[in-house]
Tab-separated table of C-alpha atoms and ligand atoms in Angstrom:
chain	number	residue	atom	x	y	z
A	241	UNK	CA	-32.225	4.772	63.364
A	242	UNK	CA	-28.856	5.601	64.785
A	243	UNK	CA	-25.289	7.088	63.510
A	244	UNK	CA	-22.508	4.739	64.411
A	245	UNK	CA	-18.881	5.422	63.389
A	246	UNK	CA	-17.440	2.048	62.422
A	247	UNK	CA	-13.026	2.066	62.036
A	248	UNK	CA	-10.299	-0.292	62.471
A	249	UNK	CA	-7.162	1.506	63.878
A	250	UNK	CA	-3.745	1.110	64.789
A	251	UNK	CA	-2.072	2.369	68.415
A	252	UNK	CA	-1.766	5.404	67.015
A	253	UNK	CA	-5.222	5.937	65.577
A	254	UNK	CA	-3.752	5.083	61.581
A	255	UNK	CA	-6.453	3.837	59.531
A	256	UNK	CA	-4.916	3.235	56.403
A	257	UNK	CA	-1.774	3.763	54.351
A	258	UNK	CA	-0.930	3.904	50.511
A	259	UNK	CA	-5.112	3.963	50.318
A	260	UNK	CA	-5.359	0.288	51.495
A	261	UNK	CA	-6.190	-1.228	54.580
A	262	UNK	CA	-3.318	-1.521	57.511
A	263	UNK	CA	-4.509	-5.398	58.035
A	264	UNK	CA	-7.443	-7.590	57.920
A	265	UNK	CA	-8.649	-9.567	60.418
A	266	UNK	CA	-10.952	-12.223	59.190
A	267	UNK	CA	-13.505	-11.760	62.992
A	268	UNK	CA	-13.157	-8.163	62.238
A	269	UNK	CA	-14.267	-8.275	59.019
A	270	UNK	CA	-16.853	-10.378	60.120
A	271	UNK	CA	-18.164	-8.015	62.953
A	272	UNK	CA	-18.364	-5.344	60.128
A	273	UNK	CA	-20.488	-7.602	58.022
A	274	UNK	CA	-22.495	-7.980	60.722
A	275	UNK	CA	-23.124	-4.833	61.927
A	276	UNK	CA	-23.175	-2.883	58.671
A	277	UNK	CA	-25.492	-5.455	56.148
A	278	UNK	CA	-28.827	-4.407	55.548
A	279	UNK	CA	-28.386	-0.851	56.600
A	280	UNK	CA	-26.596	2.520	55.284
A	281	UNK	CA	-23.108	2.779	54.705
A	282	UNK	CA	-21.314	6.359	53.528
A	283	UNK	CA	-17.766	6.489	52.882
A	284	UNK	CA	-15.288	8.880	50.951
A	285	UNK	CA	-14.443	8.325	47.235
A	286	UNK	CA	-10.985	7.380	47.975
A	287	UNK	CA	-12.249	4.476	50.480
A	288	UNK	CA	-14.764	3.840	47.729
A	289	UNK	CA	-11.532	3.324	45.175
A	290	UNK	CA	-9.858	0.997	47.855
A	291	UNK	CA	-12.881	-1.516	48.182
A	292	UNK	CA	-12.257	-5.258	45.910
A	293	UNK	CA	-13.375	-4.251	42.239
A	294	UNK	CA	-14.622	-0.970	42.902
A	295	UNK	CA	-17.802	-2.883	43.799
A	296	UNK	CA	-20.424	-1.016	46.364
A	297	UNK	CA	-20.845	-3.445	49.675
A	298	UNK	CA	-23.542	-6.234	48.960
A	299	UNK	CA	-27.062	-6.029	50.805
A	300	UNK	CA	-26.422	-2.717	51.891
A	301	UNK	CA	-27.111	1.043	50.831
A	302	UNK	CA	-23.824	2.344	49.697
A	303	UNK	CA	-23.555	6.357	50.056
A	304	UNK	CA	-20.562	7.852	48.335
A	305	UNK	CA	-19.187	11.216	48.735
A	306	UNK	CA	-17.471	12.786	45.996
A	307	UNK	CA	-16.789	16.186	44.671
A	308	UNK	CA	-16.035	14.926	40.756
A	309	UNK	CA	-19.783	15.512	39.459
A	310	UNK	CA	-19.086	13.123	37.427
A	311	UNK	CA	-18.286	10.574	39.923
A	312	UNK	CA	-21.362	7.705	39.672
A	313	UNK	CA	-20.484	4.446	39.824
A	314	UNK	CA	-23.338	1.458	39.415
A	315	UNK	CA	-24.986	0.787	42.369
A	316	UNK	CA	-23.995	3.835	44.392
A	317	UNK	CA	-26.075	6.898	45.503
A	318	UNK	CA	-23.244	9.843	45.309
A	319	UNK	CA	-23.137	13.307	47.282
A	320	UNK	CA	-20.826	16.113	46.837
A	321	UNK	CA	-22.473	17.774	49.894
A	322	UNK	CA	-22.043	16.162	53.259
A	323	UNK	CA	-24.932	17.372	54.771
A	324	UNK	CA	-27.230	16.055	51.807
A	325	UNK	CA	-26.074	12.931	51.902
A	326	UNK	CA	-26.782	13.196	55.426
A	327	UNK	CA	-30.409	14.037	55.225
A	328	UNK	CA	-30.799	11.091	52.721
A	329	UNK	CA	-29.495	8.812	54.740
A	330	UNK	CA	-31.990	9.409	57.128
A	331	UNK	CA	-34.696	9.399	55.298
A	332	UNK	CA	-33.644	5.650	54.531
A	333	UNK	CA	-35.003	4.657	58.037
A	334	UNK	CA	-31.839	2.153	58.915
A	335	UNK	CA	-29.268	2.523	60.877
A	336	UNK	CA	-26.403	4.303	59.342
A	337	UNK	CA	-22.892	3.674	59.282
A	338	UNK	CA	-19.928	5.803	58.836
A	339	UNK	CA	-17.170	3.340	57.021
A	340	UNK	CA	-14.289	5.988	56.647
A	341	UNK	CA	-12.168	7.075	55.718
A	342	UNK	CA	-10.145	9.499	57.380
A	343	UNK	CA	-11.765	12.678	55.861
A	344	UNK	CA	-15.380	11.117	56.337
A	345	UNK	CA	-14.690	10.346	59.843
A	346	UNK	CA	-13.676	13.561	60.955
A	347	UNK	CA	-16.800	15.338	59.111
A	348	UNK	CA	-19.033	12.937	60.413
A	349	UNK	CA	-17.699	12.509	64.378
A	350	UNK	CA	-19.954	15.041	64.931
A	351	UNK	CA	-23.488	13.362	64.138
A	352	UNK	CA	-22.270	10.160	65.242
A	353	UNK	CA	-23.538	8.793	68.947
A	354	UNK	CA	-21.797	5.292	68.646
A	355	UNK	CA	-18.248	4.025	67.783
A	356	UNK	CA	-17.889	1.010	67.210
A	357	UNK	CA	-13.413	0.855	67.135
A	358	UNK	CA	-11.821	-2.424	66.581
A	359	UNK	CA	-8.105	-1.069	68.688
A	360	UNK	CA	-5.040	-3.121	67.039
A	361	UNK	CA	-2.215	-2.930	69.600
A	362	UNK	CA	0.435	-2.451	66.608
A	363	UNK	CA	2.213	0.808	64.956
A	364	UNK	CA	1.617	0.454	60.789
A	365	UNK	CA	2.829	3.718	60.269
A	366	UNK	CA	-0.361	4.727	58.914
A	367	UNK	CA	-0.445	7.979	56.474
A	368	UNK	CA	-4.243	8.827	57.425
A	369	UNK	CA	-5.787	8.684	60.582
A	370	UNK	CA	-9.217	8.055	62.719
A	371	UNK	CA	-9.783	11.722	64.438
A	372	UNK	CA	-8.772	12.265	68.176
A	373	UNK	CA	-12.093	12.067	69.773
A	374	UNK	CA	-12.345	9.275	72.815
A	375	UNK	CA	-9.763	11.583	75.007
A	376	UNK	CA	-13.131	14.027	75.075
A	377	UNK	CA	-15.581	13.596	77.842
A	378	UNK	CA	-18.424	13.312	75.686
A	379	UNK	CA	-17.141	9.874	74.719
A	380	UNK	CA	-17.257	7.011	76.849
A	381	UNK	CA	-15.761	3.596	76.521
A	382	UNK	CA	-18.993	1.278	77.002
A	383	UNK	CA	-17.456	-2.090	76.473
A	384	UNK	CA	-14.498	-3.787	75.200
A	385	UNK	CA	-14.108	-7.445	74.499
A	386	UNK	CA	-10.507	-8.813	74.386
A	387	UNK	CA	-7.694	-9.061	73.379
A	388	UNK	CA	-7.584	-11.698	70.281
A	389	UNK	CA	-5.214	-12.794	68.581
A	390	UNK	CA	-4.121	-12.297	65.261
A	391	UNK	CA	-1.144	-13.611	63.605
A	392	UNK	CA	0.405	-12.776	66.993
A	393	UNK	CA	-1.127	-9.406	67.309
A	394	UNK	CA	-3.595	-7.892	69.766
A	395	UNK	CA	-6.612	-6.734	69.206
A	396	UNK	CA	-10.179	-5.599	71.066
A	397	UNK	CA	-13.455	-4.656	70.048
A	398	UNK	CA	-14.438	-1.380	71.371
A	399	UNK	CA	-17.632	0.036	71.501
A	400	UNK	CA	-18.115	3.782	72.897
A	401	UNK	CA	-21.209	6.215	72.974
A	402	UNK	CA	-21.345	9.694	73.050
A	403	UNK	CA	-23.050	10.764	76.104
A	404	UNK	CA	-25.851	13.767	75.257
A	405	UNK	CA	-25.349	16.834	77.023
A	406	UNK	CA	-28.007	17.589	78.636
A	407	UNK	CA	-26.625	14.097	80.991
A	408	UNK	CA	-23.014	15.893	80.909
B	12	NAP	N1	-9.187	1.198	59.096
B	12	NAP	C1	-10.410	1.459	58.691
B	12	NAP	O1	-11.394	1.132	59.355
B	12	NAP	C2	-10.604	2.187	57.392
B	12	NAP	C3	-11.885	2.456	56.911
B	12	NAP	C4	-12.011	3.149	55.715
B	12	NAP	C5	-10.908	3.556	55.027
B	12	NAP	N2	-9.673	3.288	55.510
B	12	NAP	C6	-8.473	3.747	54.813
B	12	NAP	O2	-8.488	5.170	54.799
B	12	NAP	C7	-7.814	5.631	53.624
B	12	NAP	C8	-8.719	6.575	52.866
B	12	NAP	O3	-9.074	7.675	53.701
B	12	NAP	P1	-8.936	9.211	53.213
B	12	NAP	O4	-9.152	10.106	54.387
B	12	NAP	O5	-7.666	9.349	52.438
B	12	NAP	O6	-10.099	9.342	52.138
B	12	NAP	P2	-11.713	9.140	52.235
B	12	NAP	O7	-12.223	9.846	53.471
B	12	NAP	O8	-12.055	7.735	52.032
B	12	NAP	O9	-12.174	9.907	50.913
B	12	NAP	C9	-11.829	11.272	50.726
B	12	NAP	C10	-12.566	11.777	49.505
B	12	NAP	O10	-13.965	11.826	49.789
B	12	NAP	C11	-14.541	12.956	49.133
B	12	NAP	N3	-15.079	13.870	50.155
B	12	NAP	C12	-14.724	13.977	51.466
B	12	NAP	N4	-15.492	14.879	52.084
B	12	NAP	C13	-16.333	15.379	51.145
B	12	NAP	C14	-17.372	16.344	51.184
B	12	NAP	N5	-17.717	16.996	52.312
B	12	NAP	N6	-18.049	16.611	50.044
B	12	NAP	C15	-17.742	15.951	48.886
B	12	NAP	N7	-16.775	15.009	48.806
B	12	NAP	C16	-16.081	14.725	49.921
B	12	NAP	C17	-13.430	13.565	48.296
B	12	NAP	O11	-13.480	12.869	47.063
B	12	NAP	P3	-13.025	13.500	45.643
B	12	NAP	O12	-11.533	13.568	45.721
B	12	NAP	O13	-13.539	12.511	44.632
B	12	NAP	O14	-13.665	14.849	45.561
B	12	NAP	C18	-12.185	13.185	49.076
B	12	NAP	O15	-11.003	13.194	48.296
B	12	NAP	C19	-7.424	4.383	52.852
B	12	NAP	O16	-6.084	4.028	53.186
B	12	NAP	C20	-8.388	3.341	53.375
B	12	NAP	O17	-7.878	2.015	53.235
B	12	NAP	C21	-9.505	2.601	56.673
């Protein structure tokens, strides 16, 4: 079982803007299929209200954190306590995944040992961002695989791992 932080960002670390994606990249999207299906997935409401139909993510266990009590949409196991959702999440046995957005990531940076970042060389002029953590020596870039091309725009998978402290 292991807590990976999964994001798409922009050169300047914007995730999103207007509550929708800044772009989608088919092999990205693919990558995120890949990675996330048949495991745990816990996003924020408001990334919850951006996914197609309001639908949770097929063939996966879709963790929503909201602070409306009222907030429980079919097929979705809602929190309005981080930690909680947390512990439940564990107790699922798979590997978790941290989908965003902005809020979730920055609550959540702290549990997480892996990142996996797909970097898009572009400014979107995003209005929420993925936090400011890889400048801080407990991250560490552990591979990178590009750049690709999209519609004339780079882009590179990233993958970094937090390195424990006690090898720090
Ligand atoms: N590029 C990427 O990889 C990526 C990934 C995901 C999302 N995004 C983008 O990011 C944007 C959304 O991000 P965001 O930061 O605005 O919102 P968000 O993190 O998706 O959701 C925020 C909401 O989550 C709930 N929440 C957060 N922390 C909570 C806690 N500790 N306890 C209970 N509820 C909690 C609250 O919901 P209530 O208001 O219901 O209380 C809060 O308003 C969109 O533009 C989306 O497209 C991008």
């Amino acid at each position: 079982m292991s807590i990976n932080l999964i994001a798409a960002v922009d050169k300047n670390l914007g995730l999103g803007k207007e509550g929708k994606l800044l772009l989608s990249i088919p092999e990205d999207m693919k990558l995120f299929k890949a990675l996330t299906e048949n495991n745990v997935v816990i996003m924020g409401r408001k990334t919850f209200d951006s996914l197609p139909s309001r639908k949770p993510l097929k063939n996966r266990i879709n963790i929503v954190l909201s602070n409306n009590k009222n907030f429980h949409p079919e097929g979705v196991c809602t929190f309005s306590d981080k930690e909680k959702a947390l512990e439940y999440a564990k107790s699922l046995k798979e590997d978790i995944f941290i989908i965003g957005g902005g809020e979730i990531y920055r609550q959540f940076a702290r549990d997480a040992e892996v990142a996996f970042i797909t970097y898009i060389d572009r400014d979107f002029g995003a209005d929420v961002h993925f936090p400011d953590i890889f400048k801080k020596h407990e991250w560490k870039l552990e591979s990178e695989e590009g750049p690709f091309d999209f519609e004339g725009i780079d882009y590179f998978f990233r993958k970094y791992k937090k390195i424990s402290e006690k090898h720090s």
